[in-house]
PDB file of C-alpha atoms in Angstrom:
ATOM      1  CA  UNK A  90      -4.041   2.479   6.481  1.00  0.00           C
ATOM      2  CA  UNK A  91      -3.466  -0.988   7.679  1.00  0.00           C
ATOM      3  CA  UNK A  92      -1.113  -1.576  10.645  1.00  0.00           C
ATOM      4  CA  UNK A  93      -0.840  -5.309  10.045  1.00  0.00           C
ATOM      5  CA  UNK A  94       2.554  -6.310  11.603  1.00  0.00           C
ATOM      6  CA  UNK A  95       4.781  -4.766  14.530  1.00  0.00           C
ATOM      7  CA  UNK A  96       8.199  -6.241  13.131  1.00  0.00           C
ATOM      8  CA  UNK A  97      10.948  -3.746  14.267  1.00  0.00           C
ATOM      9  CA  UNK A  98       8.713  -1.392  14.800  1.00  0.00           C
ATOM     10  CA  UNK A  99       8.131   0.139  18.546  1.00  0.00           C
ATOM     11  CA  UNK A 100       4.640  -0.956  19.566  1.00  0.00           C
ATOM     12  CA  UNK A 101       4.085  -3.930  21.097  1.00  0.00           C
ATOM     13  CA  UNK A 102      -0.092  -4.787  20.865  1.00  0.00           C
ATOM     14  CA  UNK A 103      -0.238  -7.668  18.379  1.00  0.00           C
ATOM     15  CA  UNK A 104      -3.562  -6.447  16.876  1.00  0.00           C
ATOM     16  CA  UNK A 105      -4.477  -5.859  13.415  1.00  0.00           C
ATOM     17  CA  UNK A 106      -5.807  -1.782  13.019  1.00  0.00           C
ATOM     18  CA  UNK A 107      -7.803  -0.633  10.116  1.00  0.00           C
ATOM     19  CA  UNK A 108      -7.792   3.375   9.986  1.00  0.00           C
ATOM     20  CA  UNK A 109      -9.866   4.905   6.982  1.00  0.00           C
ATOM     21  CA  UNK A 110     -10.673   8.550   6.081  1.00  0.00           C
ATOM     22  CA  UNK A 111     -10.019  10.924   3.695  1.00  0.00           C
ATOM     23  CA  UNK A 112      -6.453  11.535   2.231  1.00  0.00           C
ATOM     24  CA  UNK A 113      -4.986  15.047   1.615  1.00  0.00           C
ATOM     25  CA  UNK A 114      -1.655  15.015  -0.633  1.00  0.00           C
ATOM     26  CA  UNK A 115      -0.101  18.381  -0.853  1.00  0.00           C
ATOM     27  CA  UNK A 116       2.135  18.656  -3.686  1.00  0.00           C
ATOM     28  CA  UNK A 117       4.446  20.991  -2.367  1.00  0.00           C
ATOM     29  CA  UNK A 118       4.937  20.418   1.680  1.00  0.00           C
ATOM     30  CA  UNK A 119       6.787  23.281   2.818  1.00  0.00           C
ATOM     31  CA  UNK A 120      10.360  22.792   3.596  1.00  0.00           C
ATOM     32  CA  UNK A 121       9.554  23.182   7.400  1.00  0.00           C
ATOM     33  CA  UNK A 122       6.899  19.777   7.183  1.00  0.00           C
ATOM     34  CA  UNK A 123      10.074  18.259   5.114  1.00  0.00           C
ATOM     35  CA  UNK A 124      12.929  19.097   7.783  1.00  0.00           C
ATOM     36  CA  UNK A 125      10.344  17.719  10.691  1.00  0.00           C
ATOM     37  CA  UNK A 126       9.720  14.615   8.839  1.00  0.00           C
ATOM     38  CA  UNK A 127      13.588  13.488   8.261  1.00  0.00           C
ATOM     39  CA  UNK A 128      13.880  12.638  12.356  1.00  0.00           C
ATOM     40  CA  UNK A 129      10.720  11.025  12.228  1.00  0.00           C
ATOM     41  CA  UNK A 130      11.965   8.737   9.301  1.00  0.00           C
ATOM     42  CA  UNK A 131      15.146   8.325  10.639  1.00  0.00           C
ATOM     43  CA  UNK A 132      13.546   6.701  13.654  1.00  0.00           C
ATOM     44  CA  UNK A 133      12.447   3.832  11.502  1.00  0.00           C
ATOM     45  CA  UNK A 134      14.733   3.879   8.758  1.00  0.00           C
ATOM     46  CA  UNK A 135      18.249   4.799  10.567  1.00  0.00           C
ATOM     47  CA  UNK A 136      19.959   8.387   9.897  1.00  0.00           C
ATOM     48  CA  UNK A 137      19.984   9.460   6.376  1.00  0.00           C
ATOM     49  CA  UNK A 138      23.733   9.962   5.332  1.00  0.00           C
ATOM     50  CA  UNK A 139      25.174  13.424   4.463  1.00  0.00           C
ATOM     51  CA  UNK A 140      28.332  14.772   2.962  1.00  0.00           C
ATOM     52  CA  UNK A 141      28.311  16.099  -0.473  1.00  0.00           C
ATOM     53  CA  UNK A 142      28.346  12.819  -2.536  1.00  0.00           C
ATOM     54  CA  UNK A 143      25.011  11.598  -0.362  1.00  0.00           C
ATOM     55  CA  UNK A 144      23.781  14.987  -0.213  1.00  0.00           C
ATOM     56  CA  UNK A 145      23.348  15.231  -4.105  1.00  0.00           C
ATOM     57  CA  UNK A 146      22.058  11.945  -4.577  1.00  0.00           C
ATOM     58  CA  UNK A 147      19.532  12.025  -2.117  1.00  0.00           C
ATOM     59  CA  UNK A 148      18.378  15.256  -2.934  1.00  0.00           C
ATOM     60  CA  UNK A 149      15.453  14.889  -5.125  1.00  0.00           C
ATOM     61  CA  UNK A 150      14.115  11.720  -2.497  1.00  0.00           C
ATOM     62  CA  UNK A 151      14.675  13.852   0.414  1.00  0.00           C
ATOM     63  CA  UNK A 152      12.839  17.101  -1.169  1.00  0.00           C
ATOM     64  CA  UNK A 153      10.334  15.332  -3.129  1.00  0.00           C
ATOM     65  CA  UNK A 154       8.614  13.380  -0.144  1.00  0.00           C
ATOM     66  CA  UNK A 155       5.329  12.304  -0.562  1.00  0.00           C
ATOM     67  CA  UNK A 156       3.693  13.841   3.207  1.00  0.00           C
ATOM     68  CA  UNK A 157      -0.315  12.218   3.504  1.00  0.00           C
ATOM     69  CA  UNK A 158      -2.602  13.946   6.073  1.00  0.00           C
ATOM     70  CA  UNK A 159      -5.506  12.230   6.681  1.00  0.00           C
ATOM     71  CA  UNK A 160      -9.044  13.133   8.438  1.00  0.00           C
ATOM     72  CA  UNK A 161      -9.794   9.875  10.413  1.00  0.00           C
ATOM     73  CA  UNK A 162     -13.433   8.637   9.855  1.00  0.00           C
ATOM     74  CA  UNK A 163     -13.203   5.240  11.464  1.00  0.00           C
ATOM     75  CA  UNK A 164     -10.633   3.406  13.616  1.00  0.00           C
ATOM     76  CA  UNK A 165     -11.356  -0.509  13.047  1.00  0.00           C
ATOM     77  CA  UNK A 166      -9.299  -3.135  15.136  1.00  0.00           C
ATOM     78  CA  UNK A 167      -9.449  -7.260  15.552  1.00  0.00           C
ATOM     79  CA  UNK A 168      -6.788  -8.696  19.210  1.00  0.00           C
ATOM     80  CA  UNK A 169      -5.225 -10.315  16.848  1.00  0.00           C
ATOM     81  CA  UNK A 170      -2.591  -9.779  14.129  1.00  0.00           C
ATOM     82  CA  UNK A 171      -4.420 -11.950  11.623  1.00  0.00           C
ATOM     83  CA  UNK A 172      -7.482 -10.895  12.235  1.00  0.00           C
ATOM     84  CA  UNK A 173      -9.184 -13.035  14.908  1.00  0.00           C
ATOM     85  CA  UNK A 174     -11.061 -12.405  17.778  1.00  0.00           C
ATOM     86  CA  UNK A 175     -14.205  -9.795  17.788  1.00  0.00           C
ATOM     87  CA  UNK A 176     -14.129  -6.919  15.630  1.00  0.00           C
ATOM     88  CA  UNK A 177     -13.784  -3.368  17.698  1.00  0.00           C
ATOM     89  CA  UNK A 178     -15.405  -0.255  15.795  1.00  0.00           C
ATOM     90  CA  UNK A 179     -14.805   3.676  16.714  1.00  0.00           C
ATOM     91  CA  UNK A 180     -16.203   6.394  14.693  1.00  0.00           C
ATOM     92  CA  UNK A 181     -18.801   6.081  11.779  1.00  0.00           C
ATOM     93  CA  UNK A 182     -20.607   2.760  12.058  1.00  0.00           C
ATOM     94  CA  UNK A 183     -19.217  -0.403   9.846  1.00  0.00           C
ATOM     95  CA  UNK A 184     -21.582  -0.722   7.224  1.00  0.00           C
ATOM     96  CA  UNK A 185     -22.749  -4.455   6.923  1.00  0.00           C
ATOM     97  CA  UNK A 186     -24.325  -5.247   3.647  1.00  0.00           C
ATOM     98  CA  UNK A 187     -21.625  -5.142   0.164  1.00  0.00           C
ATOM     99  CA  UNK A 188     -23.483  -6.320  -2.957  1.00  0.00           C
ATOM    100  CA  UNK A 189     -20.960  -8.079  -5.592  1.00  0.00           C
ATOM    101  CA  UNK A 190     -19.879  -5.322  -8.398  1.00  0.00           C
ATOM    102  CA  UNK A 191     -20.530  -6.291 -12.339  1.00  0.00           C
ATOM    103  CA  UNK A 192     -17.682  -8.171 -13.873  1.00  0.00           C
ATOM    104  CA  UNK A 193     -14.801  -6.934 -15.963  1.00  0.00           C
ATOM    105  CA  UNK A 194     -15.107  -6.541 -19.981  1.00  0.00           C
ATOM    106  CA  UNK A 195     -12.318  -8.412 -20.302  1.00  0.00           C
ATOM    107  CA  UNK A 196     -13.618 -11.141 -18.320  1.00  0.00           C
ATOM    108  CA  UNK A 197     -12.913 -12.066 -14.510  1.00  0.00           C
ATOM    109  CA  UNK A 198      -9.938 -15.004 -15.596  1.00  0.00           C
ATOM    110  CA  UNK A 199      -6.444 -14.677 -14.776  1.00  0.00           C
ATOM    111  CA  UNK A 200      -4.207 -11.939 -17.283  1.00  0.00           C
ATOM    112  CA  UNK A 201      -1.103 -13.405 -15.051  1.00  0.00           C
ATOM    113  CA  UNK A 202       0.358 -16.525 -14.799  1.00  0.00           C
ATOM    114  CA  UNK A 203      -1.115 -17.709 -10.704  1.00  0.00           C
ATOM    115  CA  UNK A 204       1.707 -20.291 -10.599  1.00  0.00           C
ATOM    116  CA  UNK A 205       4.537 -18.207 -11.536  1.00  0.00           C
ATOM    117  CA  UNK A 206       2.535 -15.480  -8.594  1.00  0.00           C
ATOM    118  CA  UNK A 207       2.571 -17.699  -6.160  1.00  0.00           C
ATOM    119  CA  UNK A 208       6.176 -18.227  -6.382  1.00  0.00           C
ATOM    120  CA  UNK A 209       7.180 -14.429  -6.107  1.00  0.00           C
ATOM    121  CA  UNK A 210       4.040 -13.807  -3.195  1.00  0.00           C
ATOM    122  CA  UNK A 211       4.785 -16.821  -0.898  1.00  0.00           C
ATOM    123  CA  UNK A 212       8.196 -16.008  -0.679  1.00  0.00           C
ATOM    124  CA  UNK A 213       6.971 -12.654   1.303  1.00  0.00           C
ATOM    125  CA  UNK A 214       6.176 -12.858   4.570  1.00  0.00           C
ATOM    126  CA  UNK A 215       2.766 -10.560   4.868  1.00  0.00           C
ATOM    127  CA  UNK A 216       0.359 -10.793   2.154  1.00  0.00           C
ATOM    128  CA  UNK A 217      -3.090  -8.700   2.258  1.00  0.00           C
ATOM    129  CA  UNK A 218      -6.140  -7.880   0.025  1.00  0.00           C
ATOM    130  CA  UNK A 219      -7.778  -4.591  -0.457  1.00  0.00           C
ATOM    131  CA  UNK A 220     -11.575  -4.171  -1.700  1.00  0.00           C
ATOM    132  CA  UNK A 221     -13.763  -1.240  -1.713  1.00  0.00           C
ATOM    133  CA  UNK A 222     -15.791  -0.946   1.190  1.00  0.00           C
ATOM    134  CA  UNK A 223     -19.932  -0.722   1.089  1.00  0.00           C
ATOM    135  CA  UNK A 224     -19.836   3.151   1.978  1.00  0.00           C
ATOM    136  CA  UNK A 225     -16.531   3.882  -0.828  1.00  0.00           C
ATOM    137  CA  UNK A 226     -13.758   3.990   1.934  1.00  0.00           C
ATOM    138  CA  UNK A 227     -11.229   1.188   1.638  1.00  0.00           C
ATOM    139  CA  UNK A 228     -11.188  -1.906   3.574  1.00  0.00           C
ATOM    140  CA  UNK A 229      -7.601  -3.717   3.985  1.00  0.00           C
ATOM    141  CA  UNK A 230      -7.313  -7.585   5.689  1.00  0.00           C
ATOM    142  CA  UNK A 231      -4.780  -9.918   5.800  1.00  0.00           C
ATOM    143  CA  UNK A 232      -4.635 -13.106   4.069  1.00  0.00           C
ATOM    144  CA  UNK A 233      -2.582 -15.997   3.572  1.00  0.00           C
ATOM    145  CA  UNK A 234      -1.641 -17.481  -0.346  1.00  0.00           C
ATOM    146  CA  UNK A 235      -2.275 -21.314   0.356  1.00  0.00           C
ATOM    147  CA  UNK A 236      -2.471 -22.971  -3.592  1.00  0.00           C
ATOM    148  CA  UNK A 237      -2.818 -22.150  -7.073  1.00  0.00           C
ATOM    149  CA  UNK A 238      -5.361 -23.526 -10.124  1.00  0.00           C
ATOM    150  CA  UNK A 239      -6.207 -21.808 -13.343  1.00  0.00           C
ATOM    151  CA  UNK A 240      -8.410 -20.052 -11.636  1.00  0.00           C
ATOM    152  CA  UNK A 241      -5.729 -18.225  -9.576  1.00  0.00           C
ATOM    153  CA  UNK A 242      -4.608 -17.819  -5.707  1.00  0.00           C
ATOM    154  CA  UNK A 243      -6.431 -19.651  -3.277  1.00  0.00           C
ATOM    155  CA  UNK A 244      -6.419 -18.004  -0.304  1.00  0.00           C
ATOM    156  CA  UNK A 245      -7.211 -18.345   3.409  1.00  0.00           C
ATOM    157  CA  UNK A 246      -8.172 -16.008   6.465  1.00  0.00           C
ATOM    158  CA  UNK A 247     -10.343 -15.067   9.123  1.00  0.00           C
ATOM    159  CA  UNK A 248     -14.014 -16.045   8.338  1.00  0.00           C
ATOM    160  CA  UNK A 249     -16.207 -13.000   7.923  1.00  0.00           C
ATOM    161  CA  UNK A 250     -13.216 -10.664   6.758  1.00  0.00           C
ATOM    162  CA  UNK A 251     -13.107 -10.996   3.124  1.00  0.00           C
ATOM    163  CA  UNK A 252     -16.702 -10.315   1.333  1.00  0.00           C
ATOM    164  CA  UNK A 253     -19.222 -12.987  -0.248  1.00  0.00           C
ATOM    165  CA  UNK A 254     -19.367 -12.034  -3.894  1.00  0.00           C
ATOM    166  CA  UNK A 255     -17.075 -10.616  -6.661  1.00  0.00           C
ATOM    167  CA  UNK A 256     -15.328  -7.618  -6.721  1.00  0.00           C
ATOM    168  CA  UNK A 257     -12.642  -6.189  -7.913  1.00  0.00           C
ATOM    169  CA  UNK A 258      -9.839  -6.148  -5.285  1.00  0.00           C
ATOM    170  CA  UNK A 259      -5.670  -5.298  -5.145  1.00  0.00           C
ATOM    171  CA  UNK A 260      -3.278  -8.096  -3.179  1.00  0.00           C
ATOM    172  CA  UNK A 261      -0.383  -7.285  -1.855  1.00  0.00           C
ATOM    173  CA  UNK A 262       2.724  -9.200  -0.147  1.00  0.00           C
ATOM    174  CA  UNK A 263       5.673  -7.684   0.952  1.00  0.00           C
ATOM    175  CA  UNK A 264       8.400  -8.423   3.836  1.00  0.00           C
ATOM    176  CA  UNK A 265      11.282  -6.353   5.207  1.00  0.00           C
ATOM    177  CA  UNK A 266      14.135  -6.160   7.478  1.00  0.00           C
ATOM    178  CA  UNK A 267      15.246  -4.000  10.146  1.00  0.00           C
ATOM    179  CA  UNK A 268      14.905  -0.126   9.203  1.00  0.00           C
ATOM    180  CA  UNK A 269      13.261  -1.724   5.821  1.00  0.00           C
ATOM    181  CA  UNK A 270      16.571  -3.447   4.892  1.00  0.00           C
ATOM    182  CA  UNK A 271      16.031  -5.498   1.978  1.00  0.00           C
ATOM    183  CA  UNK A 272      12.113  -4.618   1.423  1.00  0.00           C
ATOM    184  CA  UNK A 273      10.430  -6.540  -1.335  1.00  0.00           C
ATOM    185  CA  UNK A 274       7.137  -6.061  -2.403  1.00  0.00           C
ATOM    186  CA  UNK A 275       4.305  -7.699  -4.956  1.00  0.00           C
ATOM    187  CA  UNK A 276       1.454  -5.499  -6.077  1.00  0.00           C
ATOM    188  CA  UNK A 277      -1.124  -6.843  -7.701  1.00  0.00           C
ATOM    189  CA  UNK A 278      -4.868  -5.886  -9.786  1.00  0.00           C
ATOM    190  CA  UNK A 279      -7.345  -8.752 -10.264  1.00  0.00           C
ATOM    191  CA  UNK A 280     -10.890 -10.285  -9.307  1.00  0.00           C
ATOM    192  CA  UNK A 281     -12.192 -11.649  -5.848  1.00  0.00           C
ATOM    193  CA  UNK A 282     -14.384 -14.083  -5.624  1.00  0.00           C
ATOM    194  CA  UNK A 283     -15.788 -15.539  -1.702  1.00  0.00           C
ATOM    195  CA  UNK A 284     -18.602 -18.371  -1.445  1.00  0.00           C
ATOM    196  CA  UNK A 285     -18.393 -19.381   1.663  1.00  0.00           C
ATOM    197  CA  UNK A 286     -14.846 -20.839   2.994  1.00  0.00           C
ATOM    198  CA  UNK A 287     -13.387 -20.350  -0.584  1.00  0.00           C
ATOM    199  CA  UNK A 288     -11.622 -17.248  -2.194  1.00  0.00           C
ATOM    200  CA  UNK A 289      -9.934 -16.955  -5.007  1.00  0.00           C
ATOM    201  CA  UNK A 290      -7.497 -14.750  -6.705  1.00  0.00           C
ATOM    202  CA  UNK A 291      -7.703 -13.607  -9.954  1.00  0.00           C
ATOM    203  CA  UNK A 292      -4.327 -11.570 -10.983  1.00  0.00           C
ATOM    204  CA  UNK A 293      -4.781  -8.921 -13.756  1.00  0.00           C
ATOM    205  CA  UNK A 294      -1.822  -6.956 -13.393  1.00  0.00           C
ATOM    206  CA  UNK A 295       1.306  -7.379 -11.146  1.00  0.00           C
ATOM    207  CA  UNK A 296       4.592  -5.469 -10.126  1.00  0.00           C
ATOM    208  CA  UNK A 297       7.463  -4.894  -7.557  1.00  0.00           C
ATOM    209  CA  UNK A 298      10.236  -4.305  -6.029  1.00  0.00           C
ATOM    210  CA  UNK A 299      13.163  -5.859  -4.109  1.00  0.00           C
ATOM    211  CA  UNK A 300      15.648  -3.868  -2.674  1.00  0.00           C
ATOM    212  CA  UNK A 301      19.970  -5.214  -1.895  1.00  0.00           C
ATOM    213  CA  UNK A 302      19.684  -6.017   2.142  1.00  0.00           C
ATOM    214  CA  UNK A 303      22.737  -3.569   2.253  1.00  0.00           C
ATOM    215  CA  UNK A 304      21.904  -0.029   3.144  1.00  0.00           C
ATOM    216  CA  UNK A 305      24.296   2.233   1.299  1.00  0.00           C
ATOM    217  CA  UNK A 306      23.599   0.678  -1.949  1.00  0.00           C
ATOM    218  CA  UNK A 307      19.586   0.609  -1.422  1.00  0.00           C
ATOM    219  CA  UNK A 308      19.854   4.327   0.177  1.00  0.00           C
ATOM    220  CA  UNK A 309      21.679   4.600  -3.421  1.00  0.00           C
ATOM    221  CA  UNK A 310      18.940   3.458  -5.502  1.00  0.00           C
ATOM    222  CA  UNK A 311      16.573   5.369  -4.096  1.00  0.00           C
ATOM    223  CA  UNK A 312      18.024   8.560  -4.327  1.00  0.00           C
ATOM    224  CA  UNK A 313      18.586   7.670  -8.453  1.00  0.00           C
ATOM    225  CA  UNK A 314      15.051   6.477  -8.675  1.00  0.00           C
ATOM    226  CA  UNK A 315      13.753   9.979  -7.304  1.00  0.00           C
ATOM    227  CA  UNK A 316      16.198  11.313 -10.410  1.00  0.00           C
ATOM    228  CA  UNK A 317      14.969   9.387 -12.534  1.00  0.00           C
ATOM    229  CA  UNK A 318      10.966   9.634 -11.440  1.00  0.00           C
ATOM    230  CA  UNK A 319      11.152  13.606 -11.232  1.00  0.00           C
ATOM    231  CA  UNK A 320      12.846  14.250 -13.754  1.00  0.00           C
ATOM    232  CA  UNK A 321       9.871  12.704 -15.959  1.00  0.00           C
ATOM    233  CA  UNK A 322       7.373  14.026 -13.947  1.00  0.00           C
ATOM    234  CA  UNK A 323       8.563  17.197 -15.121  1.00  0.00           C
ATOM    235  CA  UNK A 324       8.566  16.269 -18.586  1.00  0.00           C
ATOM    236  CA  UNK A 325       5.542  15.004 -18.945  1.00  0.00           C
ATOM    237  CA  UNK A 326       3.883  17.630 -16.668  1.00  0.00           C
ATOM    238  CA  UNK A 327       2.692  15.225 -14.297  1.00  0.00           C
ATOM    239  CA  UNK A 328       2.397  17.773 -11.561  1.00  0.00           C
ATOM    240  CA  UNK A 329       0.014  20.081 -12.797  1.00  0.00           C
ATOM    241  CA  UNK A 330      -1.888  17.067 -14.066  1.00  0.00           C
ATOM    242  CA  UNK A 331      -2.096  16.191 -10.679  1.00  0.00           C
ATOM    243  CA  UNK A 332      -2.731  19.655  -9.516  1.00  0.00           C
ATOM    244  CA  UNK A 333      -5.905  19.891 -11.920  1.00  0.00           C
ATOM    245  CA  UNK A 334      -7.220  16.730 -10.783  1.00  0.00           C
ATOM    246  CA  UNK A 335      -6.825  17.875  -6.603  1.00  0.00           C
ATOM    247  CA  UNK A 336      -8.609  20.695  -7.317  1.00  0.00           C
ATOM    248  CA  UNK A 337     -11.429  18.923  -9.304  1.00  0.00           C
ATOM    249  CA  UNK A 338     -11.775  16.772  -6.087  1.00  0.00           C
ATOM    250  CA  UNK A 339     -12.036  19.124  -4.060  1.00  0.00           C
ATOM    251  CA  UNK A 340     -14.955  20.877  -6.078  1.00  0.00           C
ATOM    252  CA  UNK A 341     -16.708  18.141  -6.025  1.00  0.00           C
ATOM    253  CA  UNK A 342     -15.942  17.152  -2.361  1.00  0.00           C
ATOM    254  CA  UNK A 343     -17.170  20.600  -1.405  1.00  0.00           C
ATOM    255  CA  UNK A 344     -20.276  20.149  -3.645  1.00  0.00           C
ATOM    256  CA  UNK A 345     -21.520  17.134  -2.362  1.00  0.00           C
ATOM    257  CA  UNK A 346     -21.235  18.471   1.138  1.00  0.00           C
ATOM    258  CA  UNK A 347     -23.248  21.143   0.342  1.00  0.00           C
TER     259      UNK A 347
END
């Protein structure tokens, strides 16, 4: 997790936090984890609206919550919100050396148009990139989009924060308003590559969202898109599918422990 920005949020340190570990995902929290999270949310996102028209919409999105748990490994922090200043470490020790990973079969160029990325990312006021750290855990940094070529995005930040080399890496830019009033998102696959002070983008895949900056029409939409989304989950047994491959993890988890 990457606490990147304290916009309408309640703490008030301006650094940049970098918190990895290992996720658990249960795939049925019990209604009691449910009914403690909705006063949690609603401390962010405003209280969630009741009454029987609200209470069927939202009722797939409000008992269909994704809840995360996850067993902190390392806390990693920087003063300041883009990353400057000297890099504080607690837990496991920061591995230092990342060799670059082979490149794609289908090559390392561009699959989406940078210009027409550029447009939709700049518009967004936080964009980071996400790599694969040295020991597997994922590292997170923010970046800024600064030009486009054929090559892809250019982009700029902190020296020392994104890796020399290639790799395969996700970008992300999103912004949001208070109580994540008209949130709008980019997510993005592609190639990194860093020599020295330049780093550029190569977009593979992109998608996202944008939400009305009106809260009973986005509360709304996301009570139909939880319709929508479970009901073909169920259809296409994505649940058990996702059952089979937790417990696979966990096998092997437990096996390379021992």
């Amino acid at each position: 997790m990457a606490y990147h920005t304290r916009e309408y949020g309640f703490a008030t340190p301006e650094s940049f936090a970098l918190v990895q570990g290992l996720a658990d995902v249960p795939l049925t929290p019990s209604p009691q984890v449910l009914a403690d999270l909705t006063p949690r949310a609603a401390r962010f996102l405003g209280p969630t609206p009741t009454g029987r028209f609200w209470d069927w919409v939202l009722r797939e999105y409000l008992e269909n919550r994704i809840v995360i748990d996850i067993a902190v490994r390392r806390v990693v922090s920087w003063p300041e919100s883009d990353g400057q200043g000297e890099m504080s470490v607690s837990g496991a020790v920061w591995p230092t050396t990342l060799a670059s990973q082979p490149a794609p079969a289908k090559g390392t160029g561009p699959r989406v148009d940078p210009r027409k990325l550029y447009r939709r990312t700049t518009k967004l006021a936080h964009q980071l990139v996400g790599y694969r750290g040295a020991d597997g855990y994922p590292v997170v940094v923010p970046v800024r989009i600064t030009a486009h070529s054929e090559r892809g995005l250019h982009l700029e930040g902190v020296a020392g924060l994104l890796p020399p080399g290639a790799r395969r890496a996700g970008l992300t830019a999103h912004s949001f308003g208070p109580q994540a009033l008209g949130l709008a998102n980019r997510v993005c696959t592609g190639w990194l590559e860093v020599d020295g002070d330049s780093a550029v983008y190569a977009p593979h895949t992109s998608s996202g969202v944008a939400a009305p900056p009106v809260k009973s029409v986005q509360n709304f939409f996301n009570g139909v898109f939880a319709k929508q989304g479970w009901r073909k989950a169920r259809k296409e047994g994505t649940m058990a599918k996702l059952a089979e491959l937790q417990a696979k993890q966990r096998t092997d988890r437990q096996q390379s422990v021992g």
